[in-house]
PDB file of C-alpha atoms and ligand atoms in Angstrom:
ATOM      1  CA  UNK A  24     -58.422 301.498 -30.577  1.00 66.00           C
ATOM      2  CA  UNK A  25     -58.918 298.061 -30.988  1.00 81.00           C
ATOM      3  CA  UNK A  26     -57.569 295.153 -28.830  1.00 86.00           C
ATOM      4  CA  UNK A  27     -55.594 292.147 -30.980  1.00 83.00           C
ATOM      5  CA  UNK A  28     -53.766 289.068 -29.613  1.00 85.00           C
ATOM      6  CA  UNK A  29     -49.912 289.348 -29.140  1.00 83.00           C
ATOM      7  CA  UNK A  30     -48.928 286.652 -31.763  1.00 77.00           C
ATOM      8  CA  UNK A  31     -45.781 285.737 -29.992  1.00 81.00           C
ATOM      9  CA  UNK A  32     -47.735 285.415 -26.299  1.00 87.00           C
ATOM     10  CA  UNK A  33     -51.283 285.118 -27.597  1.00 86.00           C
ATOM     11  CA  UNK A  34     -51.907 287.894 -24.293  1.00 89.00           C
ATOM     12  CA  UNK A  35     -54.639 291.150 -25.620  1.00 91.00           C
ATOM     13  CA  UNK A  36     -52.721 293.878 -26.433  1.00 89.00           C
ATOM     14  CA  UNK A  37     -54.086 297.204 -28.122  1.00 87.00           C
ATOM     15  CA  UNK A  38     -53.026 297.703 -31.950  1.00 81.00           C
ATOM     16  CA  UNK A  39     -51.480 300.915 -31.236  1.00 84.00           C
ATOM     17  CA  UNK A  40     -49.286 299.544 -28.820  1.00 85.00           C
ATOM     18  CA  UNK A  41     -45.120 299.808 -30.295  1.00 84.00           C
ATOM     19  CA  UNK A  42     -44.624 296.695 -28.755  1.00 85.00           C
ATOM     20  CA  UNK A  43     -46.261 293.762 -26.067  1.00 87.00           C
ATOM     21  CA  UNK A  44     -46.772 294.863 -22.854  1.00 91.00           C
ATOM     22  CA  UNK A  45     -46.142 291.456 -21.648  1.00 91.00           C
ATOM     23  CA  UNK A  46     -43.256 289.941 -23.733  1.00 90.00           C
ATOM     24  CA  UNK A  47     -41.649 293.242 -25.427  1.00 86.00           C
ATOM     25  CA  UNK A  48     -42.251 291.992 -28.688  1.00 81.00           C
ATOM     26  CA  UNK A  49     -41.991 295.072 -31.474  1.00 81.00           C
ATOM     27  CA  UNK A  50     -45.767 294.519 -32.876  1.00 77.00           C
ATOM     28  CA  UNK A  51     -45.571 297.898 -35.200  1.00 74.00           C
ATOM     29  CA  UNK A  52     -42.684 296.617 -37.364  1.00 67.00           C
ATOM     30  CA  UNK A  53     -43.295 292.999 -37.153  1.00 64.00           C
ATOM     31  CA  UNK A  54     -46.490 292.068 -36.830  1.00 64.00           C
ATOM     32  CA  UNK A  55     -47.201 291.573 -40.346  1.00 71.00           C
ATOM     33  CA  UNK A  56     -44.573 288.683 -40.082  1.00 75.00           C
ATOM     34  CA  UNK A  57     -44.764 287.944 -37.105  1.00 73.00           C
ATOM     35  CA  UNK A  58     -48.587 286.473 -38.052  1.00 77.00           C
ATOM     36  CA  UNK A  59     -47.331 284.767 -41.097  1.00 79.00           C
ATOM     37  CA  UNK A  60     -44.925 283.603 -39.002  1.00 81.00           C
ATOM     38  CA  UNK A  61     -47.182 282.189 -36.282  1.00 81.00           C
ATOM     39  CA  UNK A  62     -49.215 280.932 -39.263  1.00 84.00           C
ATOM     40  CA  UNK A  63     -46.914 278.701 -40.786  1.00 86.00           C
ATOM     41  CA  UNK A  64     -45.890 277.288 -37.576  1.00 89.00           C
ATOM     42  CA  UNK A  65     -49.367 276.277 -37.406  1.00 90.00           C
ATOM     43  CA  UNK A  66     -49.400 274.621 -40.413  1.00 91.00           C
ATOM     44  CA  UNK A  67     -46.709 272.343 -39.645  1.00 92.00           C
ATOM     45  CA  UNK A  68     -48.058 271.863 -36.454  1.00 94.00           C
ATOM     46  CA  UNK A  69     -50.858 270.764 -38.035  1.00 94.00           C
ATOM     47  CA  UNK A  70     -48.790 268.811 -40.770  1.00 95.00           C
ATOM     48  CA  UNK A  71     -47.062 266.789 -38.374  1.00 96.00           C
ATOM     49  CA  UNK A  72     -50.249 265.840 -36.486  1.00 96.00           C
ATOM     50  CA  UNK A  73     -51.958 264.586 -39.835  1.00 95.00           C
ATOM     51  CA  UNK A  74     -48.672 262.246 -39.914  1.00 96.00           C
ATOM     52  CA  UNK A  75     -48.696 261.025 -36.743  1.00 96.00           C
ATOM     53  CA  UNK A  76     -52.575 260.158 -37.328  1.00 96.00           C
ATOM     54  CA  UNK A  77     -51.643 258.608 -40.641  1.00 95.00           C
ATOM     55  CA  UNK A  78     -49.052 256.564 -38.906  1.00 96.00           C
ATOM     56  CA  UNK A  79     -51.136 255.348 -36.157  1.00 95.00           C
ATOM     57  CA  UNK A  80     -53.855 254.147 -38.824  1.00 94.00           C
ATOM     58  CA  UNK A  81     -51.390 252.011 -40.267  1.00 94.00           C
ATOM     59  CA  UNK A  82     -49.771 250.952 -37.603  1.00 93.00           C
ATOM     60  CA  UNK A  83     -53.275 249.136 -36.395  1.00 91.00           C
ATOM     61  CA  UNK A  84     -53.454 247.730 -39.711  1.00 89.00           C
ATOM     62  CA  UNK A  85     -49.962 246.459 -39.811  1.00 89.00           C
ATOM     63  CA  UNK A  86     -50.886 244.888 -36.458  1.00 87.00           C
ATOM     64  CA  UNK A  87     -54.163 243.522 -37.313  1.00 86.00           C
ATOM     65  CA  UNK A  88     -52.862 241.449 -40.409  1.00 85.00           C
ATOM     66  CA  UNK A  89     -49.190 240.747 -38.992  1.00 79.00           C
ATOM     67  CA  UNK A  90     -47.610 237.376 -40.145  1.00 73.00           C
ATOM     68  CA  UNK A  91     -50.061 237.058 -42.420  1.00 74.00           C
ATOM     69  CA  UNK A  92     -52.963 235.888 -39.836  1.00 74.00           C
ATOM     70  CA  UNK A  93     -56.246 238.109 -38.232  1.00 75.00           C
ATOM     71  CA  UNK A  94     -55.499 239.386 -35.156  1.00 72.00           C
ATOM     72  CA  UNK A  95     -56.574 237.800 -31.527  1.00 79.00           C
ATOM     73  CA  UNK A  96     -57.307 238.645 -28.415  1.00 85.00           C
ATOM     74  CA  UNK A  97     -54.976 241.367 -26.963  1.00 86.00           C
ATOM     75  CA  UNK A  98     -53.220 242.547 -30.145  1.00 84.00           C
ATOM     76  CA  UNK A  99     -56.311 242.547 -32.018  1.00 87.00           C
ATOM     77  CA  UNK A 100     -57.594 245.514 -29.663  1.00 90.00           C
ATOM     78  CA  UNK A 101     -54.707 247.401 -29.653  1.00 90.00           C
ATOM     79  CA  UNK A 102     -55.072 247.412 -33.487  1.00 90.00           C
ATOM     80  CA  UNK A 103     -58.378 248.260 -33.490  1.00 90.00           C
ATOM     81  CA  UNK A 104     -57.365 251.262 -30.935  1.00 93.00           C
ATOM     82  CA  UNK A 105     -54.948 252.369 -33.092  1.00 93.00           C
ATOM     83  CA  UNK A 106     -57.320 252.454 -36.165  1.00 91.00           C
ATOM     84  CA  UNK A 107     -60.039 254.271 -34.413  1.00 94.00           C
ATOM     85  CA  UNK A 108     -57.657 256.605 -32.649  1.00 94.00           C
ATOM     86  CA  UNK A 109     -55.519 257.426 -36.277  1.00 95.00           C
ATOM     87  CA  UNK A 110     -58.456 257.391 -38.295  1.00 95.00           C
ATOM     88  CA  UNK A 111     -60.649 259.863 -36.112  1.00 96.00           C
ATOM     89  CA  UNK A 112     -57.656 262.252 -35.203  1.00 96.00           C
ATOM     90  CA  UNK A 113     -56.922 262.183 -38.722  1.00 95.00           C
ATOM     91  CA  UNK A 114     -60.382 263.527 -39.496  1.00 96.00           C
ATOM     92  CA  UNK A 115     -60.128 266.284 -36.928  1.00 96.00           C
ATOM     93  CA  UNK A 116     -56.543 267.228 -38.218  1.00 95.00           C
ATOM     94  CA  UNK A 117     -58.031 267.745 -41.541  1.00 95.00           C
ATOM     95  CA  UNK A 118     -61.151 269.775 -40.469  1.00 95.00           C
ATOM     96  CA  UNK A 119     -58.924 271.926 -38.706  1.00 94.00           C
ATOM     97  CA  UNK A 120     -56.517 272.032 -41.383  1.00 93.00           C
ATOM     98  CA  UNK A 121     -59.486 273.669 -44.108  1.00 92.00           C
ATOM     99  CA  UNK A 122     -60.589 275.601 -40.896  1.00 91.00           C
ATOM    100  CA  UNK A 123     -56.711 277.050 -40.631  1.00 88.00           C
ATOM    101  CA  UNK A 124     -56.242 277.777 -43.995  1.00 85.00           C
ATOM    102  CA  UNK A 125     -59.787 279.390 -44.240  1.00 84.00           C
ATOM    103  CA  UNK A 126     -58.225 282.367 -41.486  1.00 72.00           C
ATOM    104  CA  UNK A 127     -54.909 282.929 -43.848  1.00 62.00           C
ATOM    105  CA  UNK A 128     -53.139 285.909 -43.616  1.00 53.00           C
TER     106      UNK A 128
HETATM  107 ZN1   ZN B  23     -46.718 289.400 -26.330  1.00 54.95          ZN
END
């Protein structure tokens, strides 16, 4: 008997178990899917963070050159923030994204 993780409440249950003991979900029949399931939800998870990262790095670039000038002062840092912020949680989406993919089911 080994112990697995629920994959609709993440909660240890054992493998032989017909369903969750926590949130009644049937793990014999649909586990299988239930994973891929979980799996792809990840992804787009994942997905959608990678956008919002992508977004964020050129939103600091749209706001560093805006009207055609350098930024200054005040806007200057929150382009600079916006840079750092999209261009480091972009890195981290995609690590995590070749890390995700790596565990497949
Ligand atoms: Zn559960």
């Amino acid at each position: 008997m080994a112990l697995i993780l629920c994959p609709n409440c993440n909660k240890r249950v054992s493998d032989k178990a017909q369903q969750c003991p926590h949130c009644q979900v049937d793990l014999q029949s649909d586990l299988g899917s239930l994973l891929r399931i979980q799996h792809i939800r990840k992804s787009q998870q994942l997905m959608t963070q990678s956008f919002i990262a992508m977004t964020l790095f050129i939103a600091g670039m749209v706001l560093w050159f805006w009207g055609g000038e350098v930024a200054t002062g005040l806007r200057s840092y929150a382009a600079l923030a916006c840079f750092v912020f999209g261009f480091v949680g972009y890195l981290i989406v995609r690590i995590r994204m070749v890390l995700h993919k790596r565990n497949s089911v």
